[in-house]
Coordinates of C-alpha atoms in Angstrom, one line a residue:
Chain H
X1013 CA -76.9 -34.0 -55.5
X1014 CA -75.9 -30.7 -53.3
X1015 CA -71.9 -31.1 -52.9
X1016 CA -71.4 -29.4 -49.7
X1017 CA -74.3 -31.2 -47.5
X1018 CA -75.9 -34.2 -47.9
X1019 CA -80.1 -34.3 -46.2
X1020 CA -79.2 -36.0 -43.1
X1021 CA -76.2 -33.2 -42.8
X1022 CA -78.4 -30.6 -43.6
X1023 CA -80.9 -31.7 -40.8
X1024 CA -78.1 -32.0 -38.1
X1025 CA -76.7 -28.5 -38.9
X1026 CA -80.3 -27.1 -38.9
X1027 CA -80.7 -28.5 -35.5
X1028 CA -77.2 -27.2 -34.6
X1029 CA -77.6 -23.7 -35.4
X1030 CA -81.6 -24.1 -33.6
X1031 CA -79.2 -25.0 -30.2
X1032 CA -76.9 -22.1 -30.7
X1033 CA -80.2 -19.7 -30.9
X1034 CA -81.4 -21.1 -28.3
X1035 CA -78.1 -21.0 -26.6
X1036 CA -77.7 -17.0 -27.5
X1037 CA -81.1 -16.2 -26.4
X1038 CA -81.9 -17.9 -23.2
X1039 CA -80.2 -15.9 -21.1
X1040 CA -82.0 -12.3 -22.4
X1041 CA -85.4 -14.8 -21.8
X1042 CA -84.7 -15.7 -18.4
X1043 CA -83.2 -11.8 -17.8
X1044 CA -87.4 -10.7 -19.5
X1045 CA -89.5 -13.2 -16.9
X1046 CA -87.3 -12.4 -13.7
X1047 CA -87.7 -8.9 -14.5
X1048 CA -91.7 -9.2 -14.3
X1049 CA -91.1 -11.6 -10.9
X1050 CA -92.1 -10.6 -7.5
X1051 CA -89.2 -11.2 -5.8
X1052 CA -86.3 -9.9 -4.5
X1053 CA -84.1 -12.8 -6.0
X1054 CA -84.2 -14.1 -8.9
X1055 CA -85.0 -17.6 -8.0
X1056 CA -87.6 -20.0 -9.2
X1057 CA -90.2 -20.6 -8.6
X1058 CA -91.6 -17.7 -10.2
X1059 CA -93.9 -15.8 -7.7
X1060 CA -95.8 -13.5 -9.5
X1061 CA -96.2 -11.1 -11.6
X1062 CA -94.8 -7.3 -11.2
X1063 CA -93.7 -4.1 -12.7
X1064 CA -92.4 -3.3 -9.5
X1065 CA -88.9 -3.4 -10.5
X1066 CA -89.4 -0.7 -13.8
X1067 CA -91.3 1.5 -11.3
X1068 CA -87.9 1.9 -9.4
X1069 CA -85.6 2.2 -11.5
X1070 CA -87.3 5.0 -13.3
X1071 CA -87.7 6.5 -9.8
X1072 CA -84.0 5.8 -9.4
X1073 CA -82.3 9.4 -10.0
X1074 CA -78.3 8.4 -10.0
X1075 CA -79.5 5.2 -12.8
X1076 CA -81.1 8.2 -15.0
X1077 CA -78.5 10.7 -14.7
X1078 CA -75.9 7.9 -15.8
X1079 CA -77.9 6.9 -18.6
X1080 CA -78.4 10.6 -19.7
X1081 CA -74.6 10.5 -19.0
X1082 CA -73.8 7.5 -21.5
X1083 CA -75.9 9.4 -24.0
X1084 CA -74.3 12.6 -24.2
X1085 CA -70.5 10.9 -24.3
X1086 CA -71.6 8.5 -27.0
X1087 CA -73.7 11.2 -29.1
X1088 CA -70.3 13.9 -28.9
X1089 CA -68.0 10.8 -29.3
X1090 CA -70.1 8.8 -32.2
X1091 CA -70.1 12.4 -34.2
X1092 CA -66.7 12.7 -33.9
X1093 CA -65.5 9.6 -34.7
X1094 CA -67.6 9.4 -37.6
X1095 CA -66.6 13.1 -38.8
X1096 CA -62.8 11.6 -38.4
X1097 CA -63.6 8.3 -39.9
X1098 CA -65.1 10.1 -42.9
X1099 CA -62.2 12.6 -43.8
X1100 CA -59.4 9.6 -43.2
X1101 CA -61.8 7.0 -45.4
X1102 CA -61.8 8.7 -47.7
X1103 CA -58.4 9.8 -47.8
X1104 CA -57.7 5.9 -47.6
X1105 CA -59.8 5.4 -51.0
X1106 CA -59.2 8.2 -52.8
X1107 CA -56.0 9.7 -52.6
X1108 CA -52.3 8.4 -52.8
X1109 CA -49.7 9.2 -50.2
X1110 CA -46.5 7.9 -49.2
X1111 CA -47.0 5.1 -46.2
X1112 CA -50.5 4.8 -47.2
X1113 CA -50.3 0.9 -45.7
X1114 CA -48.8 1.8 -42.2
X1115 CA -51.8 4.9 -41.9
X1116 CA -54.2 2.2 -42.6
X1117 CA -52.6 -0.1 -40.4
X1118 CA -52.3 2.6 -37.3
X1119 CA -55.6 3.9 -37.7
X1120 CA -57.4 0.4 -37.4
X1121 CA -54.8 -0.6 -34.8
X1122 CA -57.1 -0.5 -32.1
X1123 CA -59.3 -3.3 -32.8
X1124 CA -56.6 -5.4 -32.3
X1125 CA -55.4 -4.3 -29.0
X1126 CA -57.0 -5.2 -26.0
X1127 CA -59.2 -2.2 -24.2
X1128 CA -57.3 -2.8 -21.0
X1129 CA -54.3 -1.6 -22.8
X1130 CA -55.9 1.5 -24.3
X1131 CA -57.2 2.4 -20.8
X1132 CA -53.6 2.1 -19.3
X1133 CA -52.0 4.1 -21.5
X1134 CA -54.9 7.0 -22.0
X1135 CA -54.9 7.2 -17.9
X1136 CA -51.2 7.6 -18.0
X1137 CA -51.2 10.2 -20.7
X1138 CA -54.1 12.0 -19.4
X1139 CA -52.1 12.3 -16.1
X1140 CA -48.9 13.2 -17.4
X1141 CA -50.7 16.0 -19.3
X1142 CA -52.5 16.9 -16.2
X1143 CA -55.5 16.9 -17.7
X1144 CA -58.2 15.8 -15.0
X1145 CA -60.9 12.6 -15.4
X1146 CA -63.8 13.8 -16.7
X1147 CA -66.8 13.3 -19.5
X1148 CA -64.1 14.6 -21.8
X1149 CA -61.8 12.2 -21.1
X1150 CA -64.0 9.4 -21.6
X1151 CA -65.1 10.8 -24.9
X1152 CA -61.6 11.2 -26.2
X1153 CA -60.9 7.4 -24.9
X1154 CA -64.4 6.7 -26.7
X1155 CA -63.7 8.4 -30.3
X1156 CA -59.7 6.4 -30.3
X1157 CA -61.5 2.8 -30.1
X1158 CA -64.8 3.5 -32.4
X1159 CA -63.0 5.5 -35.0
X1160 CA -61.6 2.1 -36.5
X1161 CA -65.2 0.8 -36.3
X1162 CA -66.6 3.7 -38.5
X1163 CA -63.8 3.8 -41.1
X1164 CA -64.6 -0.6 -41.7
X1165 CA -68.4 0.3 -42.5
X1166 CA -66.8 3.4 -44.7
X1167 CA -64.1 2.2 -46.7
X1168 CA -66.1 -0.6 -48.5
X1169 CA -68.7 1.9 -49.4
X1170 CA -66.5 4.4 -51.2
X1171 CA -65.1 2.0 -53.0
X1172 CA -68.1 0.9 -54.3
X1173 CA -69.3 4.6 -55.7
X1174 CA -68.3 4.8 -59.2
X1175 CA -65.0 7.5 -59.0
X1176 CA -66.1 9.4 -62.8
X1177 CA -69.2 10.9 -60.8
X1178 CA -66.8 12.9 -58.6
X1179 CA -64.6 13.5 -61.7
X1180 CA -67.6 14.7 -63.2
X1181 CA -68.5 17.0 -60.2
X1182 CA -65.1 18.5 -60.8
X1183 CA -65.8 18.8 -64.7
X1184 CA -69.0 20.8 -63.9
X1185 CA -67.5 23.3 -61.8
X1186 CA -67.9 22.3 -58.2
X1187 CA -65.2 22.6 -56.0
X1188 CA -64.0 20.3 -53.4
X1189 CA -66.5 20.6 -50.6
X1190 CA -69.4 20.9 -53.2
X1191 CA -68.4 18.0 -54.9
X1192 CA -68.4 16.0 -51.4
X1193 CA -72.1 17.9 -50.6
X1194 CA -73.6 17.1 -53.4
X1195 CA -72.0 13.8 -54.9
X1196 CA -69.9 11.6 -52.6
X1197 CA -72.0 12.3 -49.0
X1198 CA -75.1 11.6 -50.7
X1199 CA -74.5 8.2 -51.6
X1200 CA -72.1 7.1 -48.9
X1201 CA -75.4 8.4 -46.3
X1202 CA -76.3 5.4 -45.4
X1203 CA -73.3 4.1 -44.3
X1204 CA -72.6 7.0 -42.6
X1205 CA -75.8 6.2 -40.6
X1206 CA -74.5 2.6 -39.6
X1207 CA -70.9 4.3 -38.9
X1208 CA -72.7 6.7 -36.5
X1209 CA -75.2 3.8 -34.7
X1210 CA -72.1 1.6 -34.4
X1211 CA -69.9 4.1 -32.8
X1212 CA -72.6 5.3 -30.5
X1213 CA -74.1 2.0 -29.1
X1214 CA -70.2 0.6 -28.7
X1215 CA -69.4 4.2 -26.6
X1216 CA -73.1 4.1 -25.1
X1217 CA -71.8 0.0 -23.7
X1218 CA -68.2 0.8 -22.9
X1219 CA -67.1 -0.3 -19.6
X1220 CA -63.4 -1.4 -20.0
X1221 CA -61.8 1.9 -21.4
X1222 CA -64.1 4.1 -19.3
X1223 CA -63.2 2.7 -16.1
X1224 CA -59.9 4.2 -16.4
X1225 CA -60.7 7.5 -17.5
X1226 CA -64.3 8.8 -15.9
X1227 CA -64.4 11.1 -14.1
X1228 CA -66.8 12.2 -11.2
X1229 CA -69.9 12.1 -13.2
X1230 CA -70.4 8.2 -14.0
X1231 CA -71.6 6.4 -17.2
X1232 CA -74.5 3.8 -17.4
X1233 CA -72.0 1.3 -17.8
X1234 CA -69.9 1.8 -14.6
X1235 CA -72.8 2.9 -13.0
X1236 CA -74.3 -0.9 -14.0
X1237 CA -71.2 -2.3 -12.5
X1238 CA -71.4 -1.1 -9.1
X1239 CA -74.9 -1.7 -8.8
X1240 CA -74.3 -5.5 -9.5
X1241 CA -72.2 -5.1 -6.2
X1242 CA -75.3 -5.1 -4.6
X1243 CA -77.7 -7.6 -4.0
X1244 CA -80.2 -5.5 -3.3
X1245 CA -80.2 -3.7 -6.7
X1246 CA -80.1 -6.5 -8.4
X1247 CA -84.4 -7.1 -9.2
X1248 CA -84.0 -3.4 -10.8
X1249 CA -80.9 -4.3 -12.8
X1250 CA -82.7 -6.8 -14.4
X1251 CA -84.9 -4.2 -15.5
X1252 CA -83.2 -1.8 -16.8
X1253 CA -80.9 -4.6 -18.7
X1254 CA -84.1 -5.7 -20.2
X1255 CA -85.3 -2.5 -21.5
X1256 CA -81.7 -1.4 -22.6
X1257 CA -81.5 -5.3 -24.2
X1258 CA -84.8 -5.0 -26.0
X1259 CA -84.2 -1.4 -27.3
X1260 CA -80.7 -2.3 -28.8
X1261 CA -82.1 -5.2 -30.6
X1262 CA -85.0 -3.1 -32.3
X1263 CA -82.6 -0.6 -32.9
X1264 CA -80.1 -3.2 -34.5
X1265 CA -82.9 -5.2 -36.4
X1266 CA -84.3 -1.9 -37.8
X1267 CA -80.5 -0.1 -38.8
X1268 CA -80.3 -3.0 -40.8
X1269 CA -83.5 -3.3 -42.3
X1270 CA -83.0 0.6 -43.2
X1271 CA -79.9 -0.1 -44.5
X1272 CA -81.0 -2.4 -47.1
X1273 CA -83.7 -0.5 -48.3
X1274 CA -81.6 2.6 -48.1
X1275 CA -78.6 0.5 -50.8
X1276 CA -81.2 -0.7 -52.9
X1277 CA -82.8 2.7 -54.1
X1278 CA -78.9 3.9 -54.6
X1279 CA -78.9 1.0 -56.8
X1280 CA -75.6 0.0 -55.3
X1281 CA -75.0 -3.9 -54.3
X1282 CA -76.2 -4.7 -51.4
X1283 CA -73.7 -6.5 -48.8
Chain S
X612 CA -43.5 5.0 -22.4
X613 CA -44.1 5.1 -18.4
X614 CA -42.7 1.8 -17.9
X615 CA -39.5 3.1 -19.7
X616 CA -39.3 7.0 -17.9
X617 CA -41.2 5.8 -14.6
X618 CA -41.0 9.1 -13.4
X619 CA -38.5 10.9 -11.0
X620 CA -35.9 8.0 -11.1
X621 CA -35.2 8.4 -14.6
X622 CA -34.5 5.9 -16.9
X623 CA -34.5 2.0 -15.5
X624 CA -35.7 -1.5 -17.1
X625 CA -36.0 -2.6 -13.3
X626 CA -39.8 -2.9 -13.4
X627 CA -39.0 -4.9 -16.6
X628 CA -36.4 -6.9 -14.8
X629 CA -38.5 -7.6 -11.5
X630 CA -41.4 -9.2 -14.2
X631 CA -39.2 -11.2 -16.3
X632 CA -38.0 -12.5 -13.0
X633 CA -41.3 -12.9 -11.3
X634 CA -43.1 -16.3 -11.3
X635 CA -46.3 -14.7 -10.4
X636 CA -47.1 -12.7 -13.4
X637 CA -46.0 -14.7 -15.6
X638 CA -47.5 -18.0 -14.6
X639 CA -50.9 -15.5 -14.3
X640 CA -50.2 -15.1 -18.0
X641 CA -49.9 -18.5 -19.1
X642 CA -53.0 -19.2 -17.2
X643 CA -54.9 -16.8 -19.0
X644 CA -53.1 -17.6 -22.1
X645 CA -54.3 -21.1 -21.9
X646 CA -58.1 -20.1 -21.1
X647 CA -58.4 -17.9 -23.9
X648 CA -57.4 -20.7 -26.2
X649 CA -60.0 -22.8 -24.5
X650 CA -62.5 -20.5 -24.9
X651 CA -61.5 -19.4 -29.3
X652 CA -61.2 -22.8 -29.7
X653 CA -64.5 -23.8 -28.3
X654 CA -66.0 -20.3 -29.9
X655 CA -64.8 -21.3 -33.7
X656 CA -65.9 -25.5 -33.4
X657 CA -69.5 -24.2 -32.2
X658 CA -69.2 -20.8 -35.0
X659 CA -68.3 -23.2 -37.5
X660 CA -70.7 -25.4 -38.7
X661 CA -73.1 -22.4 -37.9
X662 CA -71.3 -20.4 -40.5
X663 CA -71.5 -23.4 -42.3
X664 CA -75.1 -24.1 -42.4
X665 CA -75.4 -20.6 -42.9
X666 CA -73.9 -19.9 -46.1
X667 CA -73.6 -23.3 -47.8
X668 CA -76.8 -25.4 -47.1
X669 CA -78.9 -23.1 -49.4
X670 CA -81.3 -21.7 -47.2
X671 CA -83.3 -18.5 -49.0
X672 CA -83.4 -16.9 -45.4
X673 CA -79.6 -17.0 -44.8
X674 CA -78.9 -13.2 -44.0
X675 CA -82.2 -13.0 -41.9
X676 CA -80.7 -15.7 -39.9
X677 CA -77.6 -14.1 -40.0
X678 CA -78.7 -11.2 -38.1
X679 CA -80.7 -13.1 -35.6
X680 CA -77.5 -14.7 -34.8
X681 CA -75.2 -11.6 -34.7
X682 CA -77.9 -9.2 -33.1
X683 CA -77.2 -10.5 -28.9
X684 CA -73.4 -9.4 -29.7
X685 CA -74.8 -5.9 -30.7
X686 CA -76.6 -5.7 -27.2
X687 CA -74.6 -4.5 -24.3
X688 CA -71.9 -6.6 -22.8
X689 CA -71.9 -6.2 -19.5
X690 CA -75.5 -7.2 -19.2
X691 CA -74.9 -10.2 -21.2
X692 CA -73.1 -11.0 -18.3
X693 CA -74.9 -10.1 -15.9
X694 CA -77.6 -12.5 -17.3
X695 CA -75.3 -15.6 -16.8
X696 CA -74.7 -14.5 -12.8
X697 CA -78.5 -14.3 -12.2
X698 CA -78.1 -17.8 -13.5
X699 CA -75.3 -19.7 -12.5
X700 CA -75.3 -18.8 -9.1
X701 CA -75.4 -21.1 -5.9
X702 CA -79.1 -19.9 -5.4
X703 CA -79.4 -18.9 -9.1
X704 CA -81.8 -19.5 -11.4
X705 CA -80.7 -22.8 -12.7
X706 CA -80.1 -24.1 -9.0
X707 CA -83.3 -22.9 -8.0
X708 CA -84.9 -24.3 -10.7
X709 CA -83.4 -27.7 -10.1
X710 CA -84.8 -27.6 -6.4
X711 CA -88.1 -27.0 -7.3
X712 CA -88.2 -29.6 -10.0
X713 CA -87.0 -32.0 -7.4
X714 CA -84.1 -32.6 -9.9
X715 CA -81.4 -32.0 -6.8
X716 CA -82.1 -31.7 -2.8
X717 CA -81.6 -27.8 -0.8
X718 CA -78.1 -29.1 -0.1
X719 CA -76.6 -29.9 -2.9
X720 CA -76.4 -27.1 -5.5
X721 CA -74.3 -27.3 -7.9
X722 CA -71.7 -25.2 -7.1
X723 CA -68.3 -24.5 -9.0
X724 CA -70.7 -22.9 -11.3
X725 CA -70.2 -19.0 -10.5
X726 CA -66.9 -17.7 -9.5
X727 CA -65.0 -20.0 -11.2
X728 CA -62.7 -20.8 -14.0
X729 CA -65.3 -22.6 -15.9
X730 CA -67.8 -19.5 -15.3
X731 CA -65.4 -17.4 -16.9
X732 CA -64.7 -19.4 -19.9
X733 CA -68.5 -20.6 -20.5
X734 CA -69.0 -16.8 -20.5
X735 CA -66.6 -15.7 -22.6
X736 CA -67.6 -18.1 -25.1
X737 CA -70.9 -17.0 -24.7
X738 CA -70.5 -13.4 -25.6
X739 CA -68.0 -14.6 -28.8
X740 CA -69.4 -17.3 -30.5
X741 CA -72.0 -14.7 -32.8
X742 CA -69.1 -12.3 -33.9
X743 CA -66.5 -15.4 -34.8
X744 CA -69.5 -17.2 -37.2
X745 CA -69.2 -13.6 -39.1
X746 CA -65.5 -14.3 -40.4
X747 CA -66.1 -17.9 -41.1
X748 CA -69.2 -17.0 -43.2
X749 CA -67.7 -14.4 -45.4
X750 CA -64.9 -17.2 -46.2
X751 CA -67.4 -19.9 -47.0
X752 CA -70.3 -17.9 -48.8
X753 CA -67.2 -16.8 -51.1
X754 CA -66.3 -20.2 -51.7
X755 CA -66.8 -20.8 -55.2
X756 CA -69.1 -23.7 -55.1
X757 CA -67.8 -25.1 -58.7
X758 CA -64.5 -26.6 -56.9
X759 CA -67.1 -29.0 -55.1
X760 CA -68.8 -30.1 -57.9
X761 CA -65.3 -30.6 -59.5
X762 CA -64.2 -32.7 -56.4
X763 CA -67.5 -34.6 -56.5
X764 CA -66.7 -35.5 -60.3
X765 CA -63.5 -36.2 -59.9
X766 CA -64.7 -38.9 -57.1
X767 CA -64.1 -37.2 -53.9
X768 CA -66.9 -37.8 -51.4
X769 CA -68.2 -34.9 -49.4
X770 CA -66.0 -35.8 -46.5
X771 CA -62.7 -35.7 -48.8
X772 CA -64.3 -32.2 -50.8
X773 CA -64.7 -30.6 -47.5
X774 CA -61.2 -31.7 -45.8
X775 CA -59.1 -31.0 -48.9
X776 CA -61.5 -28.2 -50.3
X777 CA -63.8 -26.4 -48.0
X778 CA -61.7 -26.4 -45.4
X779 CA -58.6 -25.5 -46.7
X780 CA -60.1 -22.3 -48.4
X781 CA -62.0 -21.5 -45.4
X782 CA -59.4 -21.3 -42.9
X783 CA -58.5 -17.9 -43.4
X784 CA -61.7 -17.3 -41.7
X785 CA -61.0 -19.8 -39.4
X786 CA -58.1 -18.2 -38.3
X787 CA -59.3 -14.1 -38.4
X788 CA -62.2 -15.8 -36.5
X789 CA -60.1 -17.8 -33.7
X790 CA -57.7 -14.1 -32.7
X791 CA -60.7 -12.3 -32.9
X792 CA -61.7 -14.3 -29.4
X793 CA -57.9 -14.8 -28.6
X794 CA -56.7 -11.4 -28.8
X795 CA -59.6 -9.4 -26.4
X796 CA -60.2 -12.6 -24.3
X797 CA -56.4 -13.0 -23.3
X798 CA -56.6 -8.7 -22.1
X799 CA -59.7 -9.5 -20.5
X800 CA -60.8 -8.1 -17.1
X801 CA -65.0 -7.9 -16.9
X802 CA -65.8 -11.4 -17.2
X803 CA -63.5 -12.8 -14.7
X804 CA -64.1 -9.7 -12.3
X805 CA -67.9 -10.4 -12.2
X806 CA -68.5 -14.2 -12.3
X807 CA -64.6 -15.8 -12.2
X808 CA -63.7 -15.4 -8.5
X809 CA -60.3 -16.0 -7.6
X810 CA -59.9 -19.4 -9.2
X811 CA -61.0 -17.5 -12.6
X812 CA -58.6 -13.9 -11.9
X813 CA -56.9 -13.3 -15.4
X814 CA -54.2 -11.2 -16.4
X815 CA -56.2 -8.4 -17.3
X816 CA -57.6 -8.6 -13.9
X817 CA -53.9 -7.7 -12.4
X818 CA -53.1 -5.0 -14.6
X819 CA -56.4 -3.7 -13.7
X820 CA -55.5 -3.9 -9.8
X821 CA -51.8 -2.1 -10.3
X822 CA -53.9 1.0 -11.3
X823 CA -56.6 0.3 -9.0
X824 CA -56.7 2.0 -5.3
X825 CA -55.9 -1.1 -3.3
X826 CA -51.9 -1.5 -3.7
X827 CA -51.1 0.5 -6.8
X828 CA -47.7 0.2 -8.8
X829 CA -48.3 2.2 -12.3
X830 CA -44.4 1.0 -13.3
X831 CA -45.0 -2.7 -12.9
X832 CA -48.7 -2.4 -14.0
X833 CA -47.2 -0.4 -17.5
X834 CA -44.8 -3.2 -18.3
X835 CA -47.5 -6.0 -17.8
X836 CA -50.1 -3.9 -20.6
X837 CA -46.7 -3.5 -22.5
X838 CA -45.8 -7.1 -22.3
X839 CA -49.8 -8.0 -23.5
X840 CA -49.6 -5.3 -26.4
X841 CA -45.8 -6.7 -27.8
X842 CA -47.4 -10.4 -27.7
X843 CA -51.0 -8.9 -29.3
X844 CA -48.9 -7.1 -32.1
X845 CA -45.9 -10.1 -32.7
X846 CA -49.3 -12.1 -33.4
X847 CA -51.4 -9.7 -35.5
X848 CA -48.7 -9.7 -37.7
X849 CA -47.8 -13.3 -38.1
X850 CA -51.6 -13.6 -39.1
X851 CA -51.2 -10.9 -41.3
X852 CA -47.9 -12.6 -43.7
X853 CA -50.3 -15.6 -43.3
X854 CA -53.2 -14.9 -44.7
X855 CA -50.7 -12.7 -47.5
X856 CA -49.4 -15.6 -48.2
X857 CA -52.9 -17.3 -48.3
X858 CA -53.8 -14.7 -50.8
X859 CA -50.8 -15.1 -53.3
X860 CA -51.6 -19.0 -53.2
X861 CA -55.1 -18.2 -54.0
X862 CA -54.8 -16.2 -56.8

């Protein structure tokens, strides 16, 4: 007899979690047909079939240079943040300091505090600094809130590498930086590679924080929310919400996948 | 710190004073207060028995299903919205749809449905539910599975195992789960700006407007993100001694 479920149990939470799918993914299905539907709402019924919609918004030059926009702020931000998550990870892990617990505790503040908090008080010190709104501004509002992110995915890692191969390193001759070259970044790669794709698709989706900082040149996100201002945009919204939809989710499905495969030729437990 | 220093008058708690004394703000505050507990307590009863099925019914597929049900919260947020406003609106797609099935006449649409409170909540909930199972699964799949088969011998039935055993030793999950929602939900300003209306304007929403280029007032707009970040901290930390305390009893 199974302890935790009985059959009938077992059936009802299989149906259960079938609903949530469904739940989850009906809304990116109805987003996929209306963006094929020639019309200029999204209503039923359906009437016809069109690519219409993809033709402008790849015509559409302000949509392209926001998403070229989003890219460059979340590749400069993602690198930083995972260049920063690295050095304080493993400083985390592998050294001892005094107020160890409250560094820990600052650094992963931010996921804890709501973004329209962070925005406030980076628009405030950005003015008082005088430093104007710009793409630098929303990268430095980008790299506070991922940083956390990359030093979660980090952390668990290096404490999974065995700490005698570093010692060993060390035995052999190699100094510090050699030691992380050839040892320790090695085998924390593939982590590294999730740190990087979380930071960048969290900065390449980042409306909240970014509102209050950009400058003249406008991200994909903000760019997104104006459009949905207008009804008129709306048809070509839907398309470009479906390609960005369907490309994060390939991109998600196949990190992962990676990431597996990656662990298990390491040899290190898969999570 | 502007709130404190608000520029060339120097030091004053007068913003301060004017929002401990206003009705507006913070009856805007217990409003959004009592929709984000709506919304993490509906978000944790649909994650849980998700999580549940997930890690304890012994499906061989489990992390495959896993990531199918984490992978939408991976996807952009805003156009996870966007997808519910093409859909609840008066002349959205589920209107529309009930027009032409002849389920409800031209006239009668349901309305109520966008730019409204419930818009805002069935949305947030929405965009939550995949994130909170996560929490609630790593508790469960570490539950050690020989305390059940001790209940069962010692003559509990499943209900009694999983309201004295699973439960129990699951609700740090619970709970890491449930301010996950609460915390972002209650600073929230996107949802309720693009599908709640007035009747579904949040807290976050007003902060948002004291900075904005309608009427803006930095000083009182600083002490209401100050106000959200003291209450966000005071209960970060209560759940922190808890689930301390949760790991001394445990081990």
């Amino acid at each position: 007899m199974d302890v935790a479920l009985s059959k009938t149990g077992s059936r009802v939470l299989k149906v259960f979690f079938a609903l949530v799918v469904v739940f989850l993914y009906a809304p990116i299905a109805i987003l996929i047909v209306f963006s094929f539907n020639n019309s200029d709402l999204p209503t039923f019924p359906l009437s016809g079939f069109t690519l219409r919609w993809y033709h402008q918004f790849i015509a559409n030059g302000d949509l392209r240079n926001a998403l070229e926009t989003s890219a460059i702020v979340a590749a400069i931000s993602s690198v930083c943040a995972v260049v920063l998550g690295v050095l304080a990870s493993i400083a985390l892990v592998r050294r001892r300091f005094r107020g160890k617990a409250a560094v820990s505790a600052l650094l992963l503040s931010p996921l804890v505090i709501p973004y329209v908090v962070f925005g406030v008080s980076l628009l405030l010190l950005f003015h008082r600094l005088g430093i104007p709104r710009s793409m630098l501004t929303v990268v430095i509002g980008h790299i506070v809130i991922t940083l956390p992110y990359t030093i979660l995915v980090l952390v668990p890692r290096l404490q999974q590498i065995d700490v005698s191969l570093e010692e060993a390193a060390y035995d052999l001759g190699a100094g510090p930086m050699t030691t992380f070259r050839a040892v320790t970044l090695p085998l924390i790669l593939p982590a590294v590679f999730s740190a990087l794709l979380i930071a960048f698709t969290t900065s390449f989706d980042e409306y909240a924080v970014a509102s209050f900082v950009v400058g003249p040149r406008t991200t994909f996100p903000i760019f997104l929310y104006s459009a949905l201002r207008f009804p008129s945009q709306l048809p070509q919204v839907i398309a470009v919400a479906v390609v960005v939809i369907v490309i994060s989710l390939i991109v998600v499905i196949a990190a992962e996948v990676g990431r597996r495969i990656a662990e298990r030729r390491l040899g290190a437990p898969v999570l | 710190m502007y709130s404190l220093f608000p520029g060339k008058h120097g030091f004053t708690l007068e913003a301060w004073r004017a929002f401990v004394h206003s009705s507006v703000y913070l009856s805007l505050f217990w409003k959004s207060v009592k929709m984000s507990l709506i919304v993490s307590a509906v978000v944790v009863a649909l994650a849980y028995p998700v999580a549940y099925y997930l890690a304890l019914s012994g499906t061989k597929r489990k992390y495959v299903l896993l990531l199918v049900l984490i992978a939408p919260f991976l996807t952009s947020y805003l156009l996870r919205v966007l997808a519910w406003k093409v859909i609840l609106g008066d002349q959205g797609v589920l209107n529309t749809f009930l027009f032409w099935t002849g389920l409800r006449s031209h006239d009668h649409p349901i309305s109520q449905l966008l730019y409204s409170r419930f818009a805002v909540m069935l949305v947030l909930a929405y965009v939550w539910v995949p994130f909170v199972a996560l929490p609630i699964f790593v508790a469960l799949e570490s539950l050690d599975r020989r305390l059940l088969e001790a209940a069962s011998d010692l003559g509990a039935s499943r209900r009694q195992a999983f309201v004295r055993v699973t439960l129990p030793l699951s609700m740090p999950g619970v709970v890491a789960g449930f301010l996950f929602v609460f915390i972002p939900t209650l600073g929230e300003f996107i949802t309720p700006s693009l599908v709640g209306g007035t009747s579904g304007y949040m807290y976050g929403n007003q902060i948002v407007d004291l900075f904005g280029t309608g009427f803006p007032d930095w000083e009182t707009g600083s002490v209401l993100a100050i106000f959200l970040l003291g209450v966000v901290a005071a209960l970060t930390l209560v759940f922190a001694r808890f689930s301390q305390i949760r790991d001394v009893a445990a081990s």
